[in-house]
Short mmCIF file of C-alpha atoms and ligand atoms in Angstrom, two decimals:
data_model
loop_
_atom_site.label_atom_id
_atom_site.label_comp_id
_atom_site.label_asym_id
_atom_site.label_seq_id
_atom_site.Cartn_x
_atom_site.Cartn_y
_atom_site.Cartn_z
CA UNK A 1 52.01 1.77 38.01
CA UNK A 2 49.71 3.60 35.43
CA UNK A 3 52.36 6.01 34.26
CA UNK A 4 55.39 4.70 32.25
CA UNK A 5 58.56 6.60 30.80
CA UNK A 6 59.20 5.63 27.37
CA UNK A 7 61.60 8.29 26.37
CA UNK A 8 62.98 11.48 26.46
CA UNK A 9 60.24 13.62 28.23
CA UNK A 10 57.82 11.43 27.04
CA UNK A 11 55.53 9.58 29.15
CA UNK A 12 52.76 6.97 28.56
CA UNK A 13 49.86 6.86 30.75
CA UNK A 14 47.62 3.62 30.72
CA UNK A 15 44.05 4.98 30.96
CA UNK A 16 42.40 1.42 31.60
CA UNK A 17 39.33 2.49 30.63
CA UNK A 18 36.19 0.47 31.94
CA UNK A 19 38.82 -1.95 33.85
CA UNK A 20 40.38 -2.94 30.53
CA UNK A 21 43.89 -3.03 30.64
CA UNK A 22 45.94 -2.37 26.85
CA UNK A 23 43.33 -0.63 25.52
CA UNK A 24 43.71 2.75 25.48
CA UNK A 25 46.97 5.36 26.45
CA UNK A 26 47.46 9.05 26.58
CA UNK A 27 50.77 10.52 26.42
CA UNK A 28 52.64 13.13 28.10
CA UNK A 29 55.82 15.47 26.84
CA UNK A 30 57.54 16.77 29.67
CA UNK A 31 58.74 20.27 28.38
CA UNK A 32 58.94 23.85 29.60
CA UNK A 33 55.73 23.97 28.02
CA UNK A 34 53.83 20.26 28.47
CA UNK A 35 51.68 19.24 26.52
CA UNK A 36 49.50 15.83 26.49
CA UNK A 37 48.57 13.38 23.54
CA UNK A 38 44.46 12.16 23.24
CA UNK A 39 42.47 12.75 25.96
CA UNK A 40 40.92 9.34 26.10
CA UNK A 41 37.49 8.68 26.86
CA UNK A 42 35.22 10.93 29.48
CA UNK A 43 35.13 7.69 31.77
CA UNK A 44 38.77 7.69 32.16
CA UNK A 45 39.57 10.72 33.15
CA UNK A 46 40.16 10.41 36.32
CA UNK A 47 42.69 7.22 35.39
CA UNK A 48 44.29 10.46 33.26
CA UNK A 49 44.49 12.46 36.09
CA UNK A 50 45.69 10.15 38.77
CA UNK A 51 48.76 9.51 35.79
CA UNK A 52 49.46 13.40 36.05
CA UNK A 53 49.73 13.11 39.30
CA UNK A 54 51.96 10.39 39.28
CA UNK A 55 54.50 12.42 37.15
CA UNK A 56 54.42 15.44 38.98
CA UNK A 57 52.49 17.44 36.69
CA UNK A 58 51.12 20.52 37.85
CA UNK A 59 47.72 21.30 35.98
CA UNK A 60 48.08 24.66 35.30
CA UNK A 61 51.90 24.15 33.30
CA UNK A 62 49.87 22.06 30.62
CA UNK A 63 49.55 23.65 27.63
CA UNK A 64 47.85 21.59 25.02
CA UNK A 65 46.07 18.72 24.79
CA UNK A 66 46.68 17.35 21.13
CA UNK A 67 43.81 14.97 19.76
CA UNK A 68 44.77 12.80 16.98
CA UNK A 69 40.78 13.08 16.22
CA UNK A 70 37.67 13.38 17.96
CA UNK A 71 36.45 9.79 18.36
CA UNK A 72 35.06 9.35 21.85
CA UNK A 73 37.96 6.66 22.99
CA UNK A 74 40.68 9.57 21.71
CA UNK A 75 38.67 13.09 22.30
CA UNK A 76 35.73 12.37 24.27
CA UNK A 77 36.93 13.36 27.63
CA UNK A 78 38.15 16.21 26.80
CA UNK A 79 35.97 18.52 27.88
CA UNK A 80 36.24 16.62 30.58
CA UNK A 81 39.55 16.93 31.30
CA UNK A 82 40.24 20.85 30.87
CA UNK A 83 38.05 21.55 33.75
CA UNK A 84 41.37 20.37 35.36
CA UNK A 85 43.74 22.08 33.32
CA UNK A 86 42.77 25.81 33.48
CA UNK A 87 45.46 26.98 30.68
CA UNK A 88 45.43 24.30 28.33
CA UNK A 89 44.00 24.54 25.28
CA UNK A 90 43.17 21.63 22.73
CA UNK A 91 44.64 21.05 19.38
CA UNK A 92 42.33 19.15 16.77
CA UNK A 93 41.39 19.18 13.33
CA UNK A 94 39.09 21.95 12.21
CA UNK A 95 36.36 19.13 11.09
CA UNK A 96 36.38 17.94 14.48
CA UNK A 97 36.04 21.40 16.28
CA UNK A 98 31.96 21.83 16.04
CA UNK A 99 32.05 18.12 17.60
CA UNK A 100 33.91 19.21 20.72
CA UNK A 101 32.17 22.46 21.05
CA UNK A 102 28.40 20.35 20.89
CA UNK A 103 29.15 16.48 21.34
CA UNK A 104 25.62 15.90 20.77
CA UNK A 105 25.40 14.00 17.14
CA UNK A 106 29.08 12.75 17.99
CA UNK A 107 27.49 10.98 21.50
CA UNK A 108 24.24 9.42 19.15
CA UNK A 109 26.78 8.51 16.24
CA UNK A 110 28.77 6.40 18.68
CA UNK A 111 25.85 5.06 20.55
CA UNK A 112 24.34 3.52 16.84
CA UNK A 113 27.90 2.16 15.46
CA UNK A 114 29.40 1.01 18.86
CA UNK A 115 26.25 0.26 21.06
CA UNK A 116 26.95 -0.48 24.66
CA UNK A 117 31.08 0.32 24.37
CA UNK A 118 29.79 3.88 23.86
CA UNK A 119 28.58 3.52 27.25
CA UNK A 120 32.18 2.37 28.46
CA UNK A 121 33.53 5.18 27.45
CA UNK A 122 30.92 7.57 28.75
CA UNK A 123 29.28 10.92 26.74
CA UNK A 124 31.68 13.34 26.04
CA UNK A 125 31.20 16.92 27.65
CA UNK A 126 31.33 19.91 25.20
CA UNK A 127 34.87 22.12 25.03
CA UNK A 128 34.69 25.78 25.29
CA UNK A 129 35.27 27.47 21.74
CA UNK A 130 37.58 29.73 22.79
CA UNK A 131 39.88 26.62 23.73
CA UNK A 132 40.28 25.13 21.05
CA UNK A 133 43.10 25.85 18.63
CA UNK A 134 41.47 24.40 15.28
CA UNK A 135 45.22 22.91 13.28
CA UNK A 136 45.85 20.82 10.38
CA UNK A 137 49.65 21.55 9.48
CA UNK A 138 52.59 23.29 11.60
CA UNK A 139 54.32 23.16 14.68
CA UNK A 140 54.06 23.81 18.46
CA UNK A 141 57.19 25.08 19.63
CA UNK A 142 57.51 23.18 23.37
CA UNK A 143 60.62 25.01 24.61
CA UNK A 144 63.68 23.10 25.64
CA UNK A 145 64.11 22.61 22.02
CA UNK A 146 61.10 20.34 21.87
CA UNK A 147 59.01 20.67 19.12
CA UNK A 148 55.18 19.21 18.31
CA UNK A 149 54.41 18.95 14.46
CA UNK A 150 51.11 18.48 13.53
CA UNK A 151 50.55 16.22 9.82
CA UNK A 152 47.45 16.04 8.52
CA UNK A 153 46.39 12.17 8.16
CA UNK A 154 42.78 11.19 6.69
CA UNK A 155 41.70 7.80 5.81
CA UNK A 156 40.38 6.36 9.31
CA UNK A 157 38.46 9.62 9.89
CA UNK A 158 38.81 12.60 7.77
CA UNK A 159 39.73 14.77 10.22
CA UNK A 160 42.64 12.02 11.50
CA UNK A 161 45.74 14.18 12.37
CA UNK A 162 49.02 12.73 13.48
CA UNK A 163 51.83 14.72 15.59
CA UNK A 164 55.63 13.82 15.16
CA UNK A 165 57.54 14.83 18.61
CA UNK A 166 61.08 15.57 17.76
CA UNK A 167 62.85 15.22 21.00
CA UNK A 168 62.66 10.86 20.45
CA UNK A 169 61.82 11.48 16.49
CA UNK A 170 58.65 9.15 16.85
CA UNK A 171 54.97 10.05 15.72
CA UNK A 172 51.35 9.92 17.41
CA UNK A 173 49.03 8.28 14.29
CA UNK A 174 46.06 8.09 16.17
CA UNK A 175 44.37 5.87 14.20
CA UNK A 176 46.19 5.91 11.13
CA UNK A 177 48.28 3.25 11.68
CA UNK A 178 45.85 0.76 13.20
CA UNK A 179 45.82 -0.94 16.43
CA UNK A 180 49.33 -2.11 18.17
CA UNK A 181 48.70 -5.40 20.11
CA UNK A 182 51.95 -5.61 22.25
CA UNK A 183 51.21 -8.17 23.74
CA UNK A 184 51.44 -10.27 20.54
CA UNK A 185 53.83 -7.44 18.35
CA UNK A 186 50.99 -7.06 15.99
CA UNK A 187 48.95 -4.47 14.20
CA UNK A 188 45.59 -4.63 12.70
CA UNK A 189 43.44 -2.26 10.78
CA UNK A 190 40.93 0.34 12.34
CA UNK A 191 39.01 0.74 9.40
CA UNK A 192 34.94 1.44 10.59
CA UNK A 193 32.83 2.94 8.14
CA UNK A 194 32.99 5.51 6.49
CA UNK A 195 36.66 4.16 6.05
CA UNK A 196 38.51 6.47 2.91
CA UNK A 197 40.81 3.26 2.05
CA UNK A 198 42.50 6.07 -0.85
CA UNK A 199 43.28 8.83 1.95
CA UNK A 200 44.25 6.11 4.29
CA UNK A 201 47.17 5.03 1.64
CA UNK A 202 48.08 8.88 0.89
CA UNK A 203 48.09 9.14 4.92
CA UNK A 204 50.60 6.55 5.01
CA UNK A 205 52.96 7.66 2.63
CA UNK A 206 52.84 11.06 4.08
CA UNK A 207 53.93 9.24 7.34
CA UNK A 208 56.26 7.18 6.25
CA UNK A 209 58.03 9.99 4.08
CA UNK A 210 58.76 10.90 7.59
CA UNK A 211 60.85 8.62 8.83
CA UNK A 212 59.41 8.68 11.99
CA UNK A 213 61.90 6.46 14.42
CA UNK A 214 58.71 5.12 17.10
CA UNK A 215 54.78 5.17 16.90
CA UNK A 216 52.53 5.84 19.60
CA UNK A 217 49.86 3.94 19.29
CA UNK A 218 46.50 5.23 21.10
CA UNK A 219 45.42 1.59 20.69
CA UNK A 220 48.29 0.73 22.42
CA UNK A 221 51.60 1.64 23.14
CA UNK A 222 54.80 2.40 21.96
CA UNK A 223 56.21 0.48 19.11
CA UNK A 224 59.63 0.03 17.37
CA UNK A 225 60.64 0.22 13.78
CA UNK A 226 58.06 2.65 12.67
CA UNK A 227 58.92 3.00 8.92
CA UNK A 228 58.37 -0.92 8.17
CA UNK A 229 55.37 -0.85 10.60
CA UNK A 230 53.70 1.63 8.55
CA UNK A 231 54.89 -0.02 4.98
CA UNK A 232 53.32 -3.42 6.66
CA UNK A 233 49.98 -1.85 7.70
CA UNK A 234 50.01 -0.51 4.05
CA UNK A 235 49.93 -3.86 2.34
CA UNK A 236 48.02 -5.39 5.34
CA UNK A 237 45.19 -2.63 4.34
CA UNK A 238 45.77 -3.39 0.26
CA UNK A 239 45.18 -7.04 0.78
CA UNK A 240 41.96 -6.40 2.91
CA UNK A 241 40.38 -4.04 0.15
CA UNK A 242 41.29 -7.10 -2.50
CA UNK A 243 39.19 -9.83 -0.66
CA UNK A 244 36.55 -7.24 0.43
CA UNK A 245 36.51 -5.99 -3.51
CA UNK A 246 36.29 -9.77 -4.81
CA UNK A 247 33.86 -10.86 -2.02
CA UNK A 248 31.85 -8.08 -3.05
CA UNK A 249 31.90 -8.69 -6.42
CA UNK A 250 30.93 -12.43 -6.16
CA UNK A 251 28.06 -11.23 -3.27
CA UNK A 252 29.97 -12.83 -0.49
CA UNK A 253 28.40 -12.13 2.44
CA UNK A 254 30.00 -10.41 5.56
CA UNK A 255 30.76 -13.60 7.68
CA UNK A 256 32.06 -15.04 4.28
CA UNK A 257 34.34 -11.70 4.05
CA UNK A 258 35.52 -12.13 7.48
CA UNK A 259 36.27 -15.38 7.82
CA UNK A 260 37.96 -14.88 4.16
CA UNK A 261 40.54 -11.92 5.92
CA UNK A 262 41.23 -14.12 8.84
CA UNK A 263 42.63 -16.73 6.73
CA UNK A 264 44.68 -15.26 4.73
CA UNK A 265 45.63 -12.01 7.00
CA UNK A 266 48.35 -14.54 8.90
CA UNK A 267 48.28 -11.26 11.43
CA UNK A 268 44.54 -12.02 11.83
CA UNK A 269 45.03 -15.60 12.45
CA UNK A 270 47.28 -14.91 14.78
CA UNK A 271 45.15 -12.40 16.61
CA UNK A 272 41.64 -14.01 15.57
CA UNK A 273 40.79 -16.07 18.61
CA UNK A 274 42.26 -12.86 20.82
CA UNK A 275 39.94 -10.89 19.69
CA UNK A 276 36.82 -13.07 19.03
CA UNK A 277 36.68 -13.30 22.90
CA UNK A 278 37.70 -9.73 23.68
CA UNK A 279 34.55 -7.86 24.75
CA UNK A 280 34.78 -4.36 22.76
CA UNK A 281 37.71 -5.87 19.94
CA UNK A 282 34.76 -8.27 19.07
CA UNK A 283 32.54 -5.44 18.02
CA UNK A 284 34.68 -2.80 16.98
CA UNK A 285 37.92 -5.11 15.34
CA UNK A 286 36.38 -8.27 13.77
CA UNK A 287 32.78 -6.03 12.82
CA UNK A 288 33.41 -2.29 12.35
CA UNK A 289 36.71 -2.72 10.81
CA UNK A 290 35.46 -5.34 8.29
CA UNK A 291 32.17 -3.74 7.37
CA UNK A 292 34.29 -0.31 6.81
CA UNK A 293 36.55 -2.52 3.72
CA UNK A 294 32.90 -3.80 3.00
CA UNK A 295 31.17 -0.22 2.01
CA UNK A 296 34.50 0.92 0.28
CA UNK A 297 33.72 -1.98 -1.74
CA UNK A 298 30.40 -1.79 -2.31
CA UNK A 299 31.08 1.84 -3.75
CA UNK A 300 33.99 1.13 -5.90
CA UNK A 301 32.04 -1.53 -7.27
CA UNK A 302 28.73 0.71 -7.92
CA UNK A 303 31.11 3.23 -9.56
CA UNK A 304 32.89 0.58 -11.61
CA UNK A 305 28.32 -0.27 -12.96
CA UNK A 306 29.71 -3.91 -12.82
ZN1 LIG B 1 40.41 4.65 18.32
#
């Protein structure tokens, strides 16, 4: 079954994009007035459709698809996708609006910092401008007494944006919160460059102010105990910038940096050999999250003239 129900109105719907299986999810409220959570890639849209399907979702009642940001595994399909929906219109940060309405530089950005994955998750097709509701604070009113508020969350991207659902109380942090492994109960930074480690702490603050009961992870799944889950990925992300800052400083280089996190991240050592053989969480989890705590470094420690 693709589609799961994971609480009140709310549905998660496994995208398996490329074949892979925990990887990516979108996520459906159920209200008079439905609305969906990320897109996912332009590769999986079908996967996303098949899932509406499944729930009984009639295209035209959707009413907005929300993107936490415009990254092509979270926004990339959906241009995509609202040649499906013919009244829904997308919610996403006003940074990430020109990249929906011409995908172009997104599609070549991608191809240089993810290489072949980019090709898993397939070139984005541009969104209409006259669909696209550009938001970074306020709320969707969903009917039924649902509501959909929208928090503004940089640090990952700076145009990250997080949605709190209040019919279950949880929150959608894109990728503000990292990556959920449920298979193991674990979470570990999404940090590639240009990571903002300073907005990324604000972010999670903001979040965590919150209270929010659940998080929806993008990368993957719904997890429990959100407050200390956010707190965690805090420290988790302090104690990366410390050995990237120190390995830095004594011109460690970025195998030496790595290896460094994994041993003394016990969530990394945990998840280490996981991921080393995963084909895209080699690339994007052990390199682009590393070398993002590596050029926050590098700057600090330019600024700092030491
Ligand atoms: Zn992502």
């Amino acid at each position: 079954m693709r589609t799961k129900e994971i609480g009140k109105n709310l549905f998660l719907i496994e995208l398996e994009t490329g074949g892979f299986k925990n990887l990516i999810c979108s996520y459906v409220i159920k209200a008079a007035k439905t609305i969906l959570v990320e897109s996912g890639p332009t590769s999986s849209v079908p996967n996303l459709i098949s899932g509406l399907n499944d729930l009984n979702i009639r295209f035209e009642d959707v009413e907005y698809v929300a993107l936490t940001h415009v990254h092509l595994d979270h926004g990339g399909g959906a241009g995509t996708l609202l040649k499906f929906l013919p009244n829904a219109k997308v919610l996403v940060h006003p940074r990430g609006m020109p990249h929906l309405i011409n995908p172009e530089r997104l599609w070549l950005s991608a191809q240089s910092v993810l290489g072949d994955v980019s090709e898993i998750f397939g070139k984005p097709e541009p969104v209409p401008k006259e669909r696209i509701i550009p938001v970074t604070e306020g709320s969707f009113d969903l009917d039924d007494g649902a509501r959909l508020t929208v928090i503004e969350t940089p640090g990952h991207a700076s145009h990250n944006l997080s949605f709190l659902e209040s019919l279950n109380g949880g929150a959608f942090p894109g990728d503000a919160a990292g990556t959920y492994f449920p298979e193991f109960d674990l979470v570990m930074p999404t940090t590639p460059p240009p990571f903002y480690l300073d907005a990324e702490l604000a972010s999670l603050d903001k979040l965590i102010s919150l209270k929010p009961t659940f998080l929806y992870y993008s990368h993957f799944g719904k997890a429990s105990n959100g407050v200390q889950r956010l707190k965690d990925y805090k420290a988790q992300l302090q104690l990366w910038a410390k050995i990237a800052e120190e390995g830095v400083r004594k011109n460690q280089s970025f195998e030496e940096i790595r290896d460094r996190i994994i041993a003394e991240d016990t969530v990394m050592s945990q998840l280490a050999d996981y991921l080393k053989t995963h084909r895209i969480y080699s690339k994007t989890a052990l390199g682009n999250s590393v070398q993002g705590f590596i050029d926050y470094a590098k700057q600090i420690h330019a600024y700092k003239g030491s």
